[in-house]
mmCIF file of C-alpha atoms in Angstrom:
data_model
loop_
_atom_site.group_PDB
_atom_site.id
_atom_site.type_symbol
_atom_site.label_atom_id
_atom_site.label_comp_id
_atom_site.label_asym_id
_atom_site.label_seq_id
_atom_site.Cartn_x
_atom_site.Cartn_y
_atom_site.Cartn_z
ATOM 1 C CA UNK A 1 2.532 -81.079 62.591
ATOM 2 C CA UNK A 2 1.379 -84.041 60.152
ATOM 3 C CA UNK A 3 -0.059 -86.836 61.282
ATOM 4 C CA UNK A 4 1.640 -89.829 60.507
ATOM 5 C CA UNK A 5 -0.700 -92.697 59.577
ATOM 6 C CA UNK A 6 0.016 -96.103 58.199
ATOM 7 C CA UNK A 7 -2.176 -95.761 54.782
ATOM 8 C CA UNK A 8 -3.717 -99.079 53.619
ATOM 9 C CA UNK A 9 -1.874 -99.169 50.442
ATOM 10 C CA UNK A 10 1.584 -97.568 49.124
ATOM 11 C CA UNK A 11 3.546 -98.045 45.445
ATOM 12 C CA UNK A 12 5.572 -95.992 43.587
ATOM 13 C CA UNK A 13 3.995 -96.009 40.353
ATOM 14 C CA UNK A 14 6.256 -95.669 37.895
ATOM 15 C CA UNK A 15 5.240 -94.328 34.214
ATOM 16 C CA UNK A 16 5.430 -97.839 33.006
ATOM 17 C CA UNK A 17 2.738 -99.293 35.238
ATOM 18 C CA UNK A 18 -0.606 -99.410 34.459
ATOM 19 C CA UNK A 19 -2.813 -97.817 36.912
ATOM 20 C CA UNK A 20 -5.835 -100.016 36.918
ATOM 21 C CA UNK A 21 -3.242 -103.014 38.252
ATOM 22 C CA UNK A 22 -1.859 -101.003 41.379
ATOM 23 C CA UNK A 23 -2.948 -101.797 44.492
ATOM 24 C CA UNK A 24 -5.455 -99.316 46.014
ATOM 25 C CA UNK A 25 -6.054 -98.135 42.926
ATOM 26 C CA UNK A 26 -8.662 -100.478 41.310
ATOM 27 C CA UNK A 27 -11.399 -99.295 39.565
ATOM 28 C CA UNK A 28 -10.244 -95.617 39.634
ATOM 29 C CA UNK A 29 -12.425 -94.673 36.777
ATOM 30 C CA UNK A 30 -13.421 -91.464 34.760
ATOM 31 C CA UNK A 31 -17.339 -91.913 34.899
ATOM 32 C CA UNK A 32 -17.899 -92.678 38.562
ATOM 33 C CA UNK A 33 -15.337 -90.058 40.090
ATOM 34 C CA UNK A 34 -14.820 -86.757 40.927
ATOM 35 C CA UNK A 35 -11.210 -85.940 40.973
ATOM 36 C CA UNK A 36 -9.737 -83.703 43.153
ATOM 37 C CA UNK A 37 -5.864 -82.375 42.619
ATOM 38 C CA UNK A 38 -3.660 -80.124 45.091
ATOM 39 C CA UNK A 39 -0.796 -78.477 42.386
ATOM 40 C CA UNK A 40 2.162 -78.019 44.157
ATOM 41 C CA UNK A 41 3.781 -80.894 45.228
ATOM 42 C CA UNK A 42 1.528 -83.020 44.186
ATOM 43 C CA UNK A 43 0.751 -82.451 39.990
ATOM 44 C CA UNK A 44 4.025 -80.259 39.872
ATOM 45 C CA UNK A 45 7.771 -80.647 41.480
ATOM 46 C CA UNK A 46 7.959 -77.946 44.084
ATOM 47 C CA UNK A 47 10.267 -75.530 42.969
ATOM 48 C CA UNK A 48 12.482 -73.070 45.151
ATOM 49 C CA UNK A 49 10.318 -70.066 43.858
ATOM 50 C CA UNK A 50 6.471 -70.247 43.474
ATOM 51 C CA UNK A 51 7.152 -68.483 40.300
ATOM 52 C CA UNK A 52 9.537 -71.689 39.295
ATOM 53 C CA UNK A 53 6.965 -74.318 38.898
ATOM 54 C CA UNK A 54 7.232 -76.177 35.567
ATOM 55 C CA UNK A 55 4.266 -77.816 33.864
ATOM 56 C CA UNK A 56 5.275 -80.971 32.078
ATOM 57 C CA UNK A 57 3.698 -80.368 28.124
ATOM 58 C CA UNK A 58 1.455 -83.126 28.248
ATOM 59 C CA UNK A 59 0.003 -82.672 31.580
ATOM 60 C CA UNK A 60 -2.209 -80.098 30.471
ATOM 61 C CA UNK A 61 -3.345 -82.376 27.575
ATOM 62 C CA UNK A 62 -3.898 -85.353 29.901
ATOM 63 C CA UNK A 63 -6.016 -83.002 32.626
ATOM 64 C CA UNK A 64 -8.512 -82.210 29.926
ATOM 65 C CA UNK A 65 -8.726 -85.691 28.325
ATOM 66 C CA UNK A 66 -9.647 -86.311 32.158
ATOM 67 C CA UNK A 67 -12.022 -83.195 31.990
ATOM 68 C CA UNK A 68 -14.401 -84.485 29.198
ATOM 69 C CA UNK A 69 -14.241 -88.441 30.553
ATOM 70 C CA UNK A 70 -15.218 -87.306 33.580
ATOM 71 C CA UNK A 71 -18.015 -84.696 32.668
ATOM 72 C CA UNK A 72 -16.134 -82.092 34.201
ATOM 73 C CA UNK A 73 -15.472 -83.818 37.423
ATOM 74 C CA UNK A 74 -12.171 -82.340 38.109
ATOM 75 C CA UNK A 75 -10.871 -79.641 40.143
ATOM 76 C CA UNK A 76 -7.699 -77.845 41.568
ATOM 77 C CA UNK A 77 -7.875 -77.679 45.485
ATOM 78 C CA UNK A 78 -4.759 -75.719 45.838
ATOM 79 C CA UNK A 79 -3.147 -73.143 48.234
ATOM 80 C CA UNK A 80 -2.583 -70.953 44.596
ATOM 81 C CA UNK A 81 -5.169 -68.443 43.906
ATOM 82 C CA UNK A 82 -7.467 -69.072 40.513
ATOM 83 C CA UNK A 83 -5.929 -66.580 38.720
ATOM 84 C CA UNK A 84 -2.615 -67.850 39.166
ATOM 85 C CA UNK A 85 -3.992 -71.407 38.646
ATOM 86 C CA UNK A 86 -4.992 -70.399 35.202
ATOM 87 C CA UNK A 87 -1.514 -68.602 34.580
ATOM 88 C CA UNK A 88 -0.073 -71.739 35.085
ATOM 89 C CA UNK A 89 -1.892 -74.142 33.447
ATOM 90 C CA UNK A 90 -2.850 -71.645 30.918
ATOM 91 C CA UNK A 91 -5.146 -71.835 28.320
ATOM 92 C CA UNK A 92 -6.748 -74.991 30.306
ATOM 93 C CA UNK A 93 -9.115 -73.689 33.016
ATOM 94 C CA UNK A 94 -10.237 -75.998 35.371
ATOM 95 C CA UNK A 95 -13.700 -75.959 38.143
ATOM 96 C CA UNK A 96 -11.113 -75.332 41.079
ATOM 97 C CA UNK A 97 -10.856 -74.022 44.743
ATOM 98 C CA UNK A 98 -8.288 -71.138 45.409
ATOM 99 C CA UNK A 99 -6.248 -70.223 48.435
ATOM 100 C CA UNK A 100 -7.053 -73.039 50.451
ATOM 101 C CA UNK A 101 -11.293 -72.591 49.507
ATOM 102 C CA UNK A 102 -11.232 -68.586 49.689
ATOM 103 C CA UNK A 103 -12.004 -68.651 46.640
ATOM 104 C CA UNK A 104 -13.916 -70.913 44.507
ATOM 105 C CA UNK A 105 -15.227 -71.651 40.463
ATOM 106 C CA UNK A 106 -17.451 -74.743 40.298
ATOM 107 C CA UNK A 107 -17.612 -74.763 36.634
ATOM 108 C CA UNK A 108 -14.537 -74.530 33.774
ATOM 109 C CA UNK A 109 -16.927 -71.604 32.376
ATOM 110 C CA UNK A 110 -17.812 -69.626 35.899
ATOM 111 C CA UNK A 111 -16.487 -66.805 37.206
ATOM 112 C CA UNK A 112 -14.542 -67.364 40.428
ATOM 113 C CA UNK A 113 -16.449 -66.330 43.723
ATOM 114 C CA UNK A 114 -14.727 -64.558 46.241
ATOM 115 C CA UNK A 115 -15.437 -66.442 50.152
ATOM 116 C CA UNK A 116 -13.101 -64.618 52.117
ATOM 117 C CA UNK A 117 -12.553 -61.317 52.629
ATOM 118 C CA UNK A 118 -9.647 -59.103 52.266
ATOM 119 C CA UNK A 119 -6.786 -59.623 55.396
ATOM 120 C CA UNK A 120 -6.669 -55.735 56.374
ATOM 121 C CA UNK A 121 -3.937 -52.999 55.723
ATOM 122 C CA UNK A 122 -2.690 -53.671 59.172
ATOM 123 C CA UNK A 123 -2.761 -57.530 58.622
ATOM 124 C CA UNK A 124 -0.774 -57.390 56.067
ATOM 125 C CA UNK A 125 1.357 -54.302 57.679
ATOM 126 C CA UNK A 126 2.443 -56.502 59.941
ATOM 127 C CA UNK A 127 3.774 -59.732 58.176
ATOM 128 C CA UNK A 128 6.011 -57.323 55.810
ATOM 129 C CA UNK A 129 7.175 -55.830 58.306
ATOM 130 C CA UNK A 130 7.972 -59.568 60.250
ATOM 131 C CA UNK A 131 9.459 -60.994 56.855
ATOM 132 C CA UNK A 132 11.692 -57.922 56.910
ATOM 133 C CA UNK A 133 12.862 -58.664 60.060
ATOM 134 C CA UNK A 134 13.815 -62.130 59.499
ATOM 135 C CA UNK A 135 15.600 -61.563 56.669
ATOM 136 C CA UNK A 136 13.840 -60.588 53.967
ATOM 137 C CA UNK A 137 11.424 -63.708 53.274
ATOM 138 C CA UNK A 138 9.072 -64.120 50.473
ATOM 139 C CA UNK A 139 5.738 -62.779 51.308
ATOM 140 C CA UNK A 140 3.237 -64.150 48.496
ATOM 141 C CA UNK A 141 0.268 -61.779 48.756
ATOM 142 C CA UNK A 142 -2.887 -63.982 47.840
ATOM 143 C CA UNK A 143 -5.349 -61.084 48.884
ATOM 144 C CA UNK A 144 -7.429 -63.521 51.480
ATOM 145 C CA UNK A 145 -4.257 -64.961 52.562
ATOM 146 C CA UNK A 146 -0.056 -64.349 53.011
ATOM 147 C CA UNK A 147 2.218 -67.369 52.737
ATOM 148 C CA UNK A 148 5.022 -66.542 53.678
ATOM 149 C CA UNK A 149 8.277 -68.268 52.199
ATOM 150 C CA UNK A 150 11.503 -69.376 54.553
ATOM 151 C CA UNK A 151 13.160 -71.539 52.257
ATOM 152 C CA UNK A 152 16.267 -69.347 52.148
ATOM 153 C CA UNK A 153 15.881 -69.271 55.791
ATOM 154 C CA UNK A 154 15.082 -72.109 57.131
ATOM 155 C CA UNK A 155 16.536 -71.834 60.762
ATOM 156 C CA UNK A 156 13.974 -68.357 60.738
ATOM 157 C CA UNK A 157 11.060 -71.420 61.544
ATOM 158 C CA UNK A 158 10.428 -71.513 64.197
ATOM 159 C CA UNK A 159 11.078 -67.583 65.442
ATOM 160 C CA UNK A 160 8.354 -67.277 62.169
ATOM 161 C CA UNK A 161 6.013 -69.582 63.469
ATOM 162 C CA UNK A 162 5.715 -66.955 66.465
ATOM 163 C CA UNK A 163 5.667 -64.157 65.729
ATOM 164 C CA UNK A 164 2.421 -64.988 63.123
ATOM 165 C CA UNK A 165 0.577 -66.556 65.734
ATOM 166 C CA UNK A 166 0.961 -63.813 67.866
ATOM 167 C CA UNK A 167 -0.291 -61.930 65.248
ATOM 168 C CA UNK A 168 -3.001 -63.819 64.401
ATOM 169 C CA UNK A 169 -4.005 -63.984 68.115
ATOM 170 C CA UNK A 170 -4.566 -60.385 68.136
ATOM 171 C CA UNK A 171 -6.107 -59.692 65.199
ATOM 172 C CA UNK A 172 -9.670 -58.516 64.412
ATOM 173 C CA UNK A 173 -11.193 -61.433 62.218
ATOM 174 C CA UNK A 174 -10.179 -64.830 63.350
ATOM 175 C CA UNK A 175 -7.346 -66.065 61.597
ATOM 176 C CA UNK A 176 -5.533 -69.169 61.538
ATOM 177 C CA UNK A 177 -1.439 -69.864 60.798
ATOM 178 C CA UNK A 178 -1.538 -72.729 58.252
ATOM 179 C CA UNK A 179 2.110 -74.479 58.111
ATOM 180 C CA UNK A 180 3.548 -76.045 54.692
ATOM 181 C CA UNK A 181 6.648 -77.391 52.867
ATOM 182 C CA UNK A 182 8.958 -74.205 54.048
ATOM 183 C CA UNK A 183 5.973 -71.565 54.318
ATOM 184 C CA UNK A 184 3.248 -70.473 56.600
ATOM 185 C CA UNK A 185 0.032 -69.279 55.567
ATOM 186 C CA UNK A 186 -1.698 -66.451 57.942
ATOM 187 C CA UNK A 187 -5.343 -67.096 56.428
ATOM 188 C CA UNK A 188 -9.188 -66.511 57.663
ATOM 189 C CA UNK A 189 -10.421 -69.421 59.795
ATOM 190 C CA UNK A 190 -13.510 -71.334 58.731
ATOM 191 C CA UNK A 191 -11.850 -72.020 55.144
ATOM 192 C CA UNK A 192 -9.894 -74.740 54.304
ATOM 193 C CA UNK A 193 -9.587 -77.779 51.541
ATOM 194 C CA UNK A 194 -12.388 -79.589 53.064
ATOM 195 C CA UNK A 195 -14.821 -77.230 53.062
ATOM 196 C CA UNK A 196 -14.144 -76.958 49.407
ATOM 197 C CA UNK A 197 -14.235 -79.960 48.134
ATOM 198 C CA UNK A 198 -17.524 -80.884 50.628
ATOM 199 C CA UNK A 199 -18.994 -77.354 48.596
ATOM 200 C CA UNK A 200 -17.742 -78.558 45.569
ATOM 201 C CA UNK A 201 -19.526 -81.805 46.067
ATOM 202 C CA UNK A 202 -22.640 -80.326 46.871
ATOM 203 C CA UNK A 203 -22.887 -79.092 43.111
ATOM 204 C CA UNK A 204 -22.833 -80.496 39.436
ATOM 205 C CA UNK A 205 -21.183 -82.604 38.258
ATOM 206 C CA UNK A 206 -19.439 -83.322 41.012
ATOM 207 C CA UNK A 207 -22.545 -84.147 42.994
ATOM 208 C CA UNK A 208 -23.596 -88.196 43.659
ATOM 209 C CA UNK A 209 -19.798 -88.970 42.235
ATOM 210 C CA UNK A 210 -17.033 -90.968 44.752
ATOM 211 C CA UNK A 211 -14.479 -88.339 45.264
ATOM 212 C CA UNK A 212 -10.697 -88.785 44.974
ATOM 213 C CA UNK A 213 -8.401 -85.675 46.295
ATOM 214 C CA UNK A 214 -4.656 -86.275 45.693
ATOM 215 C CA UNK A 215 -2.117 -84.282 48.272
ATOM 216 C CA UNK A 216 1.000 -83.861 49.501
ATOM 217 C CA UNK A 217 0.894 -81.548 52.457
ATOM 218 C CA UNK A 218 0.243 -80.788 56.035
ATOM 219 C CA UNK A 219 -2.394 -78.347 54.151
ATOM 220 C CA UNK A 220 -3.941 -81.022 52.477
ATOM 221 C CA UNK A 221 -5.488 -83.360 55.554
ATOM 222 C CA UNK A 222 -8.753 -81.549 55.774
ATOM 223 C CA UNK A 223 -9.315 -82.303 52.089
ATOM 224 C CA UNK A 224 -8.284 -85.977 53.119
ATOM 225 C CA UNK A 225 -10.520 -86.368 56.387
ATOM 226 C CA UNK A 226 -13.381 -84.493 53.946
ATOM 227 C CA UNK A 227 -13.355 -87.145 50.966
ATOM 228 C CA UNK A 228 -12.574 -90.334 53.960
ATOM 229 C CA UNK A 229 -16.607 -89.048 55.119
ATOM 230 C CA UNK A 230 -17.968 -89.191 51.236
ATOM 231 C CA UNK A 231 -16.926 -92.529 51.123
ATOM 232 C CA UNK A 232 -13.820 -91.799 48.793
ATOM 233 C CA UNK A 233 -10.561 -92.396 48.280
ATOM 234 C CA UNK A 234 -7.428 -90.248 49.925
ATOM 235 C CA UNK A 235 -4.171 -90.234 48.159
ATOM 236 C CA UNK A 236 -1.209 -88.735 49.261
ATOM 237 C CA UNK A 237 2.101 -88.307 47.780
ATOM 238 C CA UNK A 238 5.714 -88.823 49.132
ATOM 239 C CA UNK A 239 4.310 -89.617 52.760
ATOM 240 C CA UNK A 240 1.225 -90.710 54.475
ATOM 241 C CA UNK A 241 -1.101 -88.918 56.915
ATOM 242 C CA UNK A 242 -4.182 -89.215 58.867
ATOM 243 C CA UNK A 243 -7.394 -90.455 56.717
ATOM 244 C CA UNK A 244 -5.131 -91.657 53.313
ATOM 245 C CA UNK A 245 -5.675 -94.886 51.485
ATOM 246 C CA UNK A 246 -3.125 -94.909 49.119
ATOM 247 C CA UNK A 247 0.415 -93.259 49.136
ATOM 248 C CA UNK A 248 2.462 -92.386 45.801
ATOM 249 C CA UNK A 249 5.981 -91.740 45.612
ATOM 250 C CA UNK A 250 6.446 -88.400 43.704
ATOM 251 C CA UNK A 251 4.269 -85.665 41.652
ATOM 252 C CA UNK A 252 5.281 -87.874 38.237
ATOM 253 C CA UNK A 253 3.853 -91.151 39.896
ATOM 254 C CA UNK A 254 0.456 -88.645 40.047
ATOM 255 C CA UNK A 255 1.121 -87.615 36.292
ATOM 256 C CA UNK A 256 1.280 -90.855 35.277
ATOM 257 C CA UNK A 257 -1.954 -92.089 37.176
ATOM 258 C CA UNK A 258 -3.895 -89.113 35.345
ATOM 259 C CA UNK A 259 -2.463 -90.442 31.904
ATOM 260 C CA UNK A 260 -3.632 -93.086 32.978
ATOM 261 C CA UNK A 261 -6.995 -92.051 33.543
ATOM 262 C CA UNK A 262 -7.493 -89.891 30.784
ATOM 263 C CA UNK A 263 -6.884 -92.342 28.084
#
């Protein structure tokens, strides 16, 4: 469960605002941060289907204004693989981490490296088989990783919840049951937002900047504790947690900021 946190600052930014004048927000600038952006939720509306996401068409624009001012100091930390990452925001490709840091591309130009392995045949066997069961939920097959979706059953929760722990307990590899907005994630342990952006940090140009990360999730708070230790700033969005400075109110209060920024 989140863990509710009283941030130190919280506005709703609207589109008219100017960043640079919210509270919280001061001296947010392109050439001495690295910037850090979960997508769903956060850059984009959720939408009932992961396939249903809609990218505004100047948010693309506005992310790689932000890419050149800030040397290439941006990233997608997302739950999304990289491939679908660049389906989405396609043609811009961005340095980002994958699946919640199982996969990883520290550069605009690299090829993405694959951290995790494979969950097995039997893995995977399995949470079919329980998504069948509970009446036929979404299973989004991220190769390191399954999320799977109850938003069409939500009362299934908790009975979910369960059954992929239990699974998870018994499995070969260690493997940890990530929850979200309507979806658990049955991933490898050891992996997570934090350990991406702290890898992502270790490397140019990201290296000797102040990190920002920018999240709205339960799956976001180890990318949140990881930037509060570098010194940075944590921003969530629609609600605060543990380790967040400033909270915004919705994913175009975060569009606007990066306007903002990119100009």
């Amino acid at each position: 469960m989140p863990h509710a946190a009283s941030p130190r600052h919280q506005t709703s930014m609207s589109q008219g605002s100017d960043a640079t004048e919210e509270e919280g927000l001061e001296g947010l600038n392109a050439s001495a941060h690295a910037f850090f952006f979960d997508v769903d939720g956060t850059l984009l509306d959720i939408a009932d289907h992961p396939d249903g996401v809609i990218v505004p068409a100047d948010l693309a624009a506005d992310l790689n204004r932000l890419l050149e001012r800030a040397g290439g100091a941006v990233a997608f930390v997302s739950g999304r693989t990289v491939e679908r990452l660049d389906a989405i925001f396609h043609p811009l490709r961005l340095p980002a981490a994958g699946a919640h840091g199982a996969e990883m591309r520290i550069r605009s130009d690299a090829e993405t490296e694959r951290i995790s392995p494979q969950l097995s045949p039997a893995i995977r066997a399995q949470v079919l088989r329980t998504a069948r069961e509970l009446g036929d939920l979404l299973v989004e097959d991220k190769g390191a990783s399954l999320a799977i979706h109850y938003r069409s059953r939500a009362d299934a929760k908790q009975e979910l919840g369960h059954r992929l722990e239990a699974i998870a307990e018994l499995a070969a590899d260690p493997l940890t049951v990530l929850p979200g907005h309507m979806v658990f994630e049955l991933k490898h342990s050891g992996r997570d937002k934090g350990v991406a952006i702290e890898a992502l940090l270790g490397t140019s140009p990201f290296h000797g900047r102040r990190p920002v990360f920018i999240g709205d999730d339960v799956t976001d708070e180890a990318g949140f504790a990881a930037v509060r230790r570098h010194g940075g700033l944590s921003i969530a969005v629609g609600r605060p947690f543990e380790n967040v400075d400033v909270v915004l109110a919705g994913p175009a209060n975060v569009r606007a900021l990066v306007h903002r920024l990119s100009l």
